PDB file of C-alpha atoms in Angstrom:
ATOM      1  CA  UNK A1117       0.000   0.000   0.000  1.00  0.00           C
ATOM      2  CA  UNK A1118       1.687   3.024  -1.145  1.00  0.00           C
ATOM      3  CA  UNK A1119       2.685   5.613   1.663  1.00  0.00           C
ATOM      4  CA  UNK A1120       1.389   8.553  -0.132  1.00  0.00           C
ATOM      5  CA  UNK A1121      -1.804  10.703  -2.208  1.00  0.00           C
ATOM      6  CA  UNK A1122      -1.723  12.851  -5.236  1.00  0.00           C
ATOM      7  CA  UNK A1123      -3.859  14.163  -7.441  1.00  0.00           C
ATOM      8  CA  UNK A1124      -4.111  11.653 -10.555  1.00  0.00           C
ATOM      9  CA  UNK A1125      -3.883  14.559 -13.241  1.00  0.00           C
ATOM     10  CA  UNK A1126      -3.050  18.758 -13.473  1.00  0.00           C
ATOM     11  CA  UNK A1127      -3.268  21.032 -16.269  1.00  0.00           C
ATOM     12  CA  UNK A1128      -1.318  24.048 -16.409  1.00  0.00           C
ATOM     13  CA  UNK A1129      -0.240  26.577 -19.496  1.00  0.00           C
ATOM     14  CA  UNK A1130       3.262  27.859 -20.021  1.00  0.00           C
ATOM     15  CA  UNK A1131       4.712  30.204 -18.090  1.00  0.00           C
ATOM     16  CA  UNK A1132       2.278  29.563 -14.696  1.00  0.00           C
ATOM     17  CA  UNK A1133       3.795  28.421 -11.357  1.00  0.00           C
ATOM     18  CA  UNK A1134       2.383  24.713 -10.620  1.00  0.00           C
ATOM     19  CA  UNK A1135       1.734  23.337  -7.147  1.00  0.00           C
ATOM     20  CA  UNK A1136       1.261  19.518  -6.673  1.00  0.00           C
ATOM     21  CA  UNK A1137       0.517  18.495  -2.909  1.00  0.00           C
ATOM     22  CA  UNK A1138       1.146  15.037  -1.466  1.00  0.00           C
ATOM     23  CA  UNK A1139      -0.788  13.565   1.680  1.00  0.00           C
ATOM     24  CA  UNK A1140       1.773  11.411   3.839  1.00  0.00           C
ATOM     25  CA  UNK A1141      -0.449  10.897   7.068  1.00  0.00           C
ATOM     26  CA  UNK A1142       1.703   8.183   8.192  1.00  0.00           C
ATOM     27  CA  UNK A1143       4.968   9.653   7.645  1.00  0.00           C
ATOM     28  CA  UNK A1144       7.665   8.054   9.911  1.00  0.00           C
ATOM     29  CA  UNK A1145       9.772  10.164  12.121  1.00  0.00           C
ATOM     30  CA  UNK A1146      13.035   8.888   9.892  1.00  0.00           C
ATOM     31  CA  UNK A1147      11.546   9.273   6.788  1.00  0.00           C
ATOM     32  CA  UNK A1148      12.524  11.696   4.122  1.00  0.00           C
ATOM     33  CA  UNK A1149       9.969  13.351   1.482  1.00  0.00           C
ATOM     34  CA  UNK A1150      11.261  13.046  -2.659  1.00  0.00           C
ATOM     35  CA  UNK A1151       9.725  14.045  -5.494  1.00  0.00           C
ATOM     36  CA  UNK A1152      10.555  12.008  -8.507  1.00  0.00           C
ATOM     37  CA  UNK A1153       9.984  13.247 -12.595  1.00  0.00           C
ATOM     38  CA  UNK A1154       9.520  10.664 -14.896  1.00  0.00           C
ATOM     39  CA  UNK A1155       9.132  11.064 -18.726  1.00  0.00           C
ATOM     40  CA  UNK A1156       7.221   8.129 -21.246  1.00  0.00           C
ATOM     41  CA  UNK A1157      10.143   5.431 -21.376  1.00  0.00           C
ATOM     42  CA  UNK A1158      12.695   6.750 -18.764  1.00  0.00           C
ATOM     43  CA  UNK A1159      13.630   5.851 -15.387  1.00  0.00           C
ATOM     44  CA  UNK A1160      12.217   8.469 -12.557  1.00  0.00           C
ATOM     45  CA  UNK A1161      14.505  11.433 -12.323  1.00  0.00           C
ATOM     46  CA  UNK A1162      15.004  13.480  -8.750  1.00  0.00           C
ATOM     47  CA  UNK A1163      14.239  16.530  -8.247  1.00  0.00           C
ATOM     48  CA  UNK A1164      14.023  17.209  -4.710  1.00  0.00           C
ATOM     49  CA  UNK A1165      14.183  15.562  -1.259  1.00  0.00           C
ATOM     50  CA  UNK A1166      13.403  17.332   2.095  1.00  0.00           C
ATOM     51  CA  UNK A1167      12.379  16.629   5.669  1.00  0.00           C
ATOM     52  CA  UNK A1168      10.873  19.697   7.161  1.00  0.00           C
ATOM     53  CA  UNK A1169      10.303  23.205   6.494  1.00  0.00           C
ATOM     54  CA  UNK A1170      10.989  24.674   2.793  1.00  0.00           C
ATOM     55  CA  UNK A1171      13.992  23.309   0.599  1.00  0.00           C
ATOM     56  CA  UNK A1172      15.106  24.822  -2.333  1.00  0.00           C
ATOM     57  CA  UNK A1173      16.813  24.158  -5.479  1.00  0.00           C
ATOM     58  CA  UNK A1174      17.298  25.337  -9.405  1.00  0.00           C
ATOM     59  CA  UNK A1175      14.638  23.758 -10.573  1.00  0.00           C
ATOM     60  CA  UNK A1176      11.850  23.860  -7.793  1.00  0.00           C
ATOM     61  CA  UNK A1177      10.553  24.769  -4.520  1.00  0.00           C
ATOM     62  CA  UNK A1178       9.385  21.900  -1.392  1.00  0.00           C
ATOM     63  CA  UNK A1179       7.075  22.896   1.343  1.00  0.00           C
ATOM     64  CA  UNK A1180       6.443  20.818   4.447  1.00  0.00           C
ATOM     65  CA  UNK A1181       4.822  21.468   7.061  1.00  0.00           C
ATOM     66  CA  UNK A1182       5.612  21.327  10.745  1.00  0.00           C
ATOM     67  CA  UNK A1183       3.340  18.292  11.137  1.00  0.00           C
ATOM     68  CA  UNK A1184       4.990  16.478   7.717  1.00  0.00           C
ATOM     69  CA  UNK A1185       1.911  15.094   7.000  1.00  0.00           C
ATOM     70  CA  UNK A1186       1.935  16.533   3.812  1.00  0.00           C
ATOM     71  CA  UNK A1187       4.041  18.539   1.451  1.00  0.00           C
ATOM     72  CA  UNK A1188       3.943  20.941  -1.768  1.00  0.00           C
ATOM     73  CA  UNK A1189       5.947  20.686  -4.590  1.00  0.00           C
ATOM     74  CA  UNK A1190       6.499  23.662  -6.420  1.00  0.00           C
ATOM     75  CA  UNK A1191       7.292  24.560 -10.240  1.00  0.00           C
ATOM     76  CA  UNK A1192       7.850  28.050 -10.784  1.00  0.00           C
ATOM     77  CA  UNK A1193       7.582  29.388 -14.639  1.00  0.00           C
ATOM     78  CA  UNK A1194       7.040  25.723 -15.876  1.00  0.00           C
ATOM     79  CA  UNK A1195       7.224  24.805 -19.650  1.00  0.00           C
ATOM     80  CA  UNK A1196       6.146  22.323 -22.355  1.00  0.00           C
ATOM     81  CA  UNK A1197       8.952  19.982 -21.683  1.00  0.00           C
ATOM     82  CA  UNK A1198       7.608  19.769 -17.752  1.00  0.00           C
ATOM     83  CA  UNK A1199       4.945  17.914 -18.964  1.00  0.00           C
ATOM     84  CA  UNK A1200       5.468  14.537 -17.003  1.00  0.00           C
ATOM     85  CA  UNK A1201       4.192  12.389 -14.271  1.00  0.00           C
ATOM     86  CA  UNK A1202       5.390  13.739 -10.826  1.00  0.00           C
ATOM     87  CA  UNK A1203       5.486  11.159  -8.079  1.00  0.00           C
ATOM     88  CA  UNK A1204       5.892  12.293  -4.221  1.00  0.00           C
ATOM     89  CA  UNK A1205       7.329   9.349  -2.136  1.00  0.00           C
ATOM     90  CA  UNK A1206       8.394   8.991   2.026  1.00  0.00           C
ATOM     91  CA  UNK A1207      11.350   6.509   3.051  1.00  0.00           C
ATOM     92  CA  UNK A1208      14.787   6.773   5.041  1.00  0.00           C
ATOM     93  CA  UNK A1209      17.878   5.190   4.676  1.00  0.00           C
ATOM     94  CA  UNK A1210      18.545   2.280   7.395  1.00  0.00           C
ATOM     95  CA  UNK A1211      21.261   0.633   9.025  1.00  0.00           C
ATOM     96  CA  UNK A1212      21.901  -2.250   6.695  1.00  0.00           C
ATOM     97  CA  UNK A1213      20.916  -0.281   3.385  1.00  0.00           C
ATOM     98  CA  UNK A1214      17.435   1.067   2.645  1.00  0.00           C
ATOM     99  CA  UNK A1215      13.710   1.340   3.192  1.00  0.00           C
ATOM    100  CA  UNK A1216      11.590   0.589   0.028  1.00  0.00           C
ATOM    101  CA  UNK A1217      10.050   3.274  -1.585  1.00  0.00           C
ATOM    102  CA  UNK A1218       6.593   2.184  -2.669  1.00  0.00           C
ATOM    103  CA  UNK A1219       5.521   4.433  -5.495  1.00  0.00           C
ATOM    104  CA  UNK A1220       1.694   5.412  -5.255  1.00  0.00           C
ATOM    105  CA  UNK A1221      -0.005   6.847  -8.900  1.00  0.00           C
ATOM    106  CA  UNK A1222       1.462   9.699  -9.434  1.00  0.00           C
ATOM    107  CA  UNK A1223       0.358  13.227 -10.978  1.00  0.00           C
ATOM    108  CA  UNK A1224       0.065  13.650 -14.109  1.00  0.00           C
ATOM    109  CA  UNK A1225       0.738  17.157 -15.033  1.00  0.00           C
ATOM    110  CA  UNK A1226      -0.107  18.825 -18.736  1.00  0.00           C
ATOM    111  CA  UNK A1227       1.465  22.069 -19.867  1.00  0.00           C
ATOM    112  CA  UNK A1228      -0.559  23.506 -22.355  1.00  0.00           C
ATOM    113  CA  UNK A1229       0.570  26.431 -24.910  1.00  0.00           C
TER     114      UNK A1229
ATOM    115  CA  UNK B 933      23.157  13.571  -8.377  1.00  0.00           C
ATOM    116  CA  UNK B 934      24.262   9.674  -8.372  1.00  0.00           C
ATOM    117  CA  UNK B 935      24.431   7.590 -11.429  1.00  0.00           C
ATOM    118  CA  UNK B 936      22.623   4.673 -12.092  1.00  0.00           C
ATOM    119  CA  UNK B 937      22.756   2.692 -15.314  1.00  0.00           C
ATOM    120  CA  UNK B 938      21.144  -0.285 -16.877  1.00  0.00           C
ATOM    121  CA  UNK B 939      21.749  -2.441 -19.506  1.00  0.00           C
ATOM    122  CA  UNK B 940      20.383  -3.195 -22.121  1.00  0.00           C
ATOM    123  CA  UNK B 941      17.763  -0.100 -22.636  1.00  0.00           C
ATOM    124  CA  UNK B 942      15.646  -2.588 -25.087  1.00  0.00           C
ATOM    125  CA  UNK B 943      15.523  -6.548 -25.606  1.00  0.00           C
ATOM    126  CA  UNK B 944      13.456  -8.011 -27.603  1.00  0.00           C
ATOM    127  CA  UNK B 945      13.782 -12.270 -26.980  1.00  0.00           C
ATOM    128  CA  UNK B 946      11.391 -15.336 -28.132  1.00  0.00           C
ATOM    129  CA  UNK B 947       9.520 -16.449 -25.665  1.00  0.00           C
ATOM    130  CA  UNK B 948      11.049 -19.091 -23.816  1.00  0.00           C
ATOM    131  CA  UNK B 949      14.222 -17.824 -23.234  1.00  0.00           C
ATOM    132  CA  UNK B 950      16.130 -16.233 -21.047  1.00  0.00           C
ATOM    133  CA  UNK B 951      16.883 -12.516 -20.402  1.00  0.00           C
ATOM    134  CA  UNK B 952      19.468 -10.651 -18.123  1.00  0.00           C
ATOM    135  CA  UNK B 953      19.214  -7.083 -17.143  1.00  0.00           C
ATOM    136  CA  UNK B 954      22.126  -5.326 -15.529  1.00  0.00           C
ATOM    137  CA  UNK B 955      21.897  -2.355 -13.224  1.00  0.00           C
ATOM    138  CA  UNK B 956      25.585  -0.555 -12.072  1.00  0.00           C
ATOM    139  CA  UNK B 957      26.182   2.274  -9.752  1.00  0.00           C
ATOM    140  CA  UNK B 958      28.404   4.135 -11.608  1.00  0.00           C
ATOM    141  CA  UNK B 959      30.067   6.496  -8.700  1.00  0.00           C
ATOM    142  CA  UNK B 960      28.686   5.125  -5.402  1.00  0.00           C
ATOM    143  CA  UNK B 961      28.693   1.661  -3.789  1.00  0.00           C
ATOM    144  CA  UNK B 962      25.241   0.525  -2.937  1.00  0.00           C
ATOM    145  CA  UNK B 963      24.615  -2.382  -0.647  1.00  0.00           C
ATOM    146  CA  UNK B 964      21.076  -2.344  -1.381  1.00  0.00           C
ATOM    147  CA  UNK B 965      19.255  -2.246  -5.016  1.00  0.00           C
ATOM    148  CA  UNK B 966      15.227  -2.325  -6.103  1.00  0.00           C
ATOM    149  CA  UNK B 967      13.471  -3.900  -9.042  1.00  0.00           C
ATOM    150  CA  UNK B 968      10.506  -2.480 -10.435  1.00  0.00           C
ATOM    151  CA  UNK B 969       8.515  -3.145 -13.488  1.00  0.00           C
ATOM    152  CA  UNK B 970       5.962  -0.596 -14.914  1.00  0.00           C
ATOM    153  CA  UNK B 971       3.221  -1.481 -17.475  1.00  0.00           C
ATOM    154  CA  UNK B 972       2.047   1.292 -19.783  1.00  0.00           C
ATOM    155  CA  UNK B 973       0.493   4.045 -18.247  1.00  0.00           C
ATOM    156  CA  UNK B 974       0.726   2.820 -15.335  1.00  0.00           C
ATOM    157  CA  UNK B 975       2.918   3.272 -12.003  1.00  0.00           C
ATOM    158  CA  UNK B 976       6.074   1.650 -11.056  1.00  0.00           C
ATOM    159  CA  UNK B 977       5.551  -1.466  -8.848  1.00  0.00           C
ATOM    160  CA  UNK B 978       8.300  -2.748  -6.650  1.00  0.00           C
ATOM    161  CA  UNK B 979       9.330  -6.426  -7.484  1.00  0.00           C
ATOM    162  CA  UNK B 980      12.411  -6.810  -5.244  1.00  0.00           C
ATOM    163  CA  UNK B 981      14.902  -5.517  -3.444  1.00  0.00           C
ATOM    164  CA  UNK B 982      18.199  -7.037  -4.149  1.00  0.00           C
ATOM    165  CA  UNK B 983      21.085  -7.318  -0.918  1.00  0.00           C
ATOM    166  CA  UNK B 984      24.769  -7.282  -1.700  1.00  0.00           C
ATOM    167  CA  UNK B 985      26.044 -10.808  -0.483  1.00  0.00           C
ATOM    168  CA  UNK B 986      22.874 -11.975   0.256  1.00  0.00           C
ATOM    169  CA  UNK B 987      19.574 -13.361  -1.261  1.00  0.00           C
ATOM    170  CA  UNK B 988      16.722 -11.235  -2.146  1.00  0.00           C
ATOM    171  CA  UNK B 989      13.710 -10.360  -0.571  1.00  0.00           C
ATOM    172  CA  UNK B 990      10.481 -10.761  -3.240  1.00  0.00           C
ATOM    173  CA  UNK B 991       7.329  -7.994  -3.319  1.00  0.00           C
ATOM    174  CA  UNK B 992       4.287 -10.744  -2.486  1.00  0.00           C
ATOM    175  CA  UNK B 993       3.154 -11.945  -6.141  1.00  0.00           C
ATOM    176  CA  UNK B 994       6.261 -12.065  -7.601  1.00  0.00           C
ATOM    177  CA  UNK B 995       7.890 -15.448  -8.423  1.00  0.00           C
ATOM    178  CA  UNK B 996      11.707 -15.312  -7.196  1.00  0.00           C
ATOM    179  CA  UNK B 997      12.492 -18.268  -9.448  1.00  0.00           C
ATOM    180  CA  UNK B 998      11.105 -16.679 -12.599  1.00  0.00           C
ATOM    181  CA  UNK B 999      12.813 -13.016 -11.492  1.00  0.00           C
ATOM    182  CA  UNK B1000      16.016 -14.296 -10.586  1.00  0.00           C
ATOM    183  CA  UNK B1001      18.472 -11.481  -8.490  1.00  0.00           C
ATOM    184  CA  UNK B1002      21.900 -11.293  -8.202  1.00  0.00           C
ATOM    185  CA  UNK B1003      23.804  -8.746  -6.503  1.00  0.00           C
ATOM    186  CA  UNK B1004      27.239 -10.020  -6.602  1.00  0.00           C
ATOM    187  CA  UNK B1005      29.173  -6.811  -6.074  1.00  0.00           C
ATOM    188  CA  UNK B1006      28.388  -3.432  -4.258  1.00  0.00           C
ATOM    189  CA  UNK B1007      27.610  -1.708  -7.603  1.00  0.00           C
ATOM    190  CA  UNK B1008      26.157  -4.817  -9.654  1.00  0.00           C
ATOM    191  CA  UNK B1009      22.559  -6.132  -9.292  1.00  0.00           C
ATOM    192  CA  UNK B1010      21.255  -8.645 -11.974  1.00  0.00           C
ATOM    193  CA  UNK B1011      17.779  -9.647 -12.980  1.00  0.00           C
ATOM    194  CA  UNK B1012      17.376 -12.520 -15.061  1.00  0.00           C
ATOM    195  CA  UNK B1013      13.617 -13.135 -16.343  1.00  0.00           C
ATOM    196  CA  UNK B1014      13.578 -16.985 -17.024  1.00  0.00           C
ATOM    197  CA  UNK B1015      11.677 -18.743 -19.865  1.00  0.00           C
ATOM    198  CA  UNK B1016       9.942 -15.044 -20.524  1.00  0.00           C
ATOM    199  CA  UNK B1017       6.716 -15.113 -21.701  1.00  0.00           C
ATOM    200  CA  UNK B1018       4.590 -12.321 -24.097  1.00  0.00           C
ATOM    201  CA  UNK B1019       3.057 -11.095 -20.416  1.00  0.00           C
ATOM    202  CA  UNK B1020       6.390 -10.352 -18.987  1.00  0.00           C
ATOM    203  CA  UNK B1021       7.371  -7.762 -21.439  1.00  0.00           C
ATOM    204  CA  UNK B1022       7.241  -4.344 -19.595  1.00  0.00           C
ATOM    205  CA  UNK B1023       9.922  -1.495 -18.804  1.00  0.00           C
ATOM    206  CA  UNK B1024      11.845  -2.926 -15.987  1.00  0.00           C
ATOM    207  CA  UNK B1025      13.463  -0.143 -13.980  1.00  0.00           C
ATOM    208  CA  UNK B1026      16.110  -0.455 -11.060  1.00  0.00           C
ATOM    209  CA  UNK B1027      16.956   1.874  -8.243  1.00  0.00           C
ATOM    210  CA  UNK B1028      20.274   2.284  -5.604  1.00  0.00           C
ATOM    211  CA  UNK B1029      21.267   4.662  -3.497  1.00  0.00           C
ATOM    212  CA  UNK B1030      24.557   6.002  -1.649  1.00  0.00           C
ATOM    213  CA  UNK B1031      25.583   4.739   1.622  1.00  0.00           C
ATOM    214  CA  UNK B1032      24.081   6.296   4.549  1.00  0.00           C
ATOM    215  CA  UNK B1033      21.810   8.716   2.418  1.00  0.00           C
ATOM    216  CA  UNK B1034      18.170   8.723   2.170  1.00  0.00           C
ATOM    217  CA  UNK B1035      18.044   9.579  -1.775  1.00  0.00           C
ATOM    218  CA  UNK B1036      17.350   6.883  -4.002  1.00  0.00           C
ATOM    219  CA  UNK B1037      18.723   6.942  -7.844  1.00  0.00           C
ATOM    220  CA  UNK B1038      16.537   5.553 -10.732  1.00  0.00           C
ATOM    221  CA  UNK B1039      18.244   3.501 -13.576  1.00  0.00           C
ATOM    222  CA  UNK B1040      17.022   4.854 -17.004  1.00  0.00           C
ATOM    223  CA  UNK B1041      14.886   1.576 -17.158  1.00  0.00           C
ATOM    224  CA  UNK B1042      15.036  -1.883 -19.809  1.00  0.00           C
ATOM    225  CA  UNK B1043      12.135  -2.553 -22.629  1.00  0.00           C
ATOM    226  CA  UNK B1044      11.598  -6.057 -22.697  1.00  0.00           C
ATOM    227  CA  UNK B1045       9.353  -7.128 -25.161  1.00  0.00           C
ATOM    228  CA  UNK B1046       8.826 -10.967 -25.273  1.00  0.00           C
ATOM    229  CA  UNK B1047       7.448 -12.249 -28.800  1.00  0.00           C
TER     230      UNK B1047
END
């Protein structure tokens, strides 16, 4: 049973700032928060992990909040070519290697012209 | 970020044969690897999770002696799919991650289409 809920589908247009929230009720004290791209035909790319408050990077924006339970993902400006499922997922490292990350469905976001 | 490869990006076998996909960490050792398969519009699904030095653990459902694992080195995991049949062709996807860090790296996943 995946860990995590998304919305199954987004559209946006070019040029708009896209926000895709994930519900994590059962988020483990250890666990981290990822968001995963992933294009037709490729393997899931990263684009950003955090564990509480905001995180930031080049290429988008992470918002938790103090009870984890949920968190925002955040494109700013986004484009045609961020068309692309998005998938939000909770797990920590362990001792002897690492917790399973059990991917849930996913948001599919469309960038329109 | 980490690199994770796979080989081959596409097979395409008979059915009845064998097939053996390769996943590497390219600049990180990884005691621990995942197998996941992913039908067409659909999500990924976890098949396995594949233990340097030891045997694998199987997702409920999945056969361990059709999906055979191998992880004989600390940036080499295996998966053979034995005697493949037409409804085992599917993007098969792998996933590792550094030592002591809670990010996980995807492969850039395997076609396998059985005939």
């Amino acid at each position: 049973l995946a860990k995590t809920t998304q919305p199954i589908s987004m559209d946006s247009y070019e040029g708009q700032e896209v926000n895709i929230t994930c519900s994590h009720n059962n988020i483990a004290t250890n666990d981290y928060i990822t968001w995963y791209q992933q294009f037709p035909s490729q393997g899931p790319r990263f684009i950003i992990q955090g564990y509480k408050t905001k995180v930031k990077n080049e290429v988008a924006s992470l918002f938790i909040p103090a009870d984890r339970k949920s968190s925002t993902l955040s494109l700013p400006r986004v484009s045609l070519s961020d068309t692309a499922v998005y998938y939000c997922l909770v797990g920590a490292s362990d001792y002897g290697g690492y917790n399973k990350l059990i991917f849930g469905a996913g948001t599919r976001l469309a960038v329109h012209p | 970020g980490a690199v994770v490869s796979q080989h081959p990006s596409w097979v395409i076998c008979k059915s009845g044969t064998s097939v053996k996909i390769e996943c590497r960490s390219l600049d990180f050792q990884a005691t621990t690897m995942f197998w996941y398969r992913q039908f067409p519009k659909q999500s990924l699904m976890l098949m396995a999770t594949s233990n340097e030095g030891s045997k694998a653990t199987y997702e409920q459902g999945v056969e361990k002696d059709k999906f055979l694992i191998n992880h004989a080195s600390l940036t080499l995991s295996t998966l053979t799919v034995t005697s493949a049949h037409p409804e085992d062709s599917s993007f098969y996807i792998c996933s590792a991650g550094p030592r002591r860090s809670d990010t996980q790296y995807f492969g850039p996943g395997t076609r396998l289409t059985v005939l």
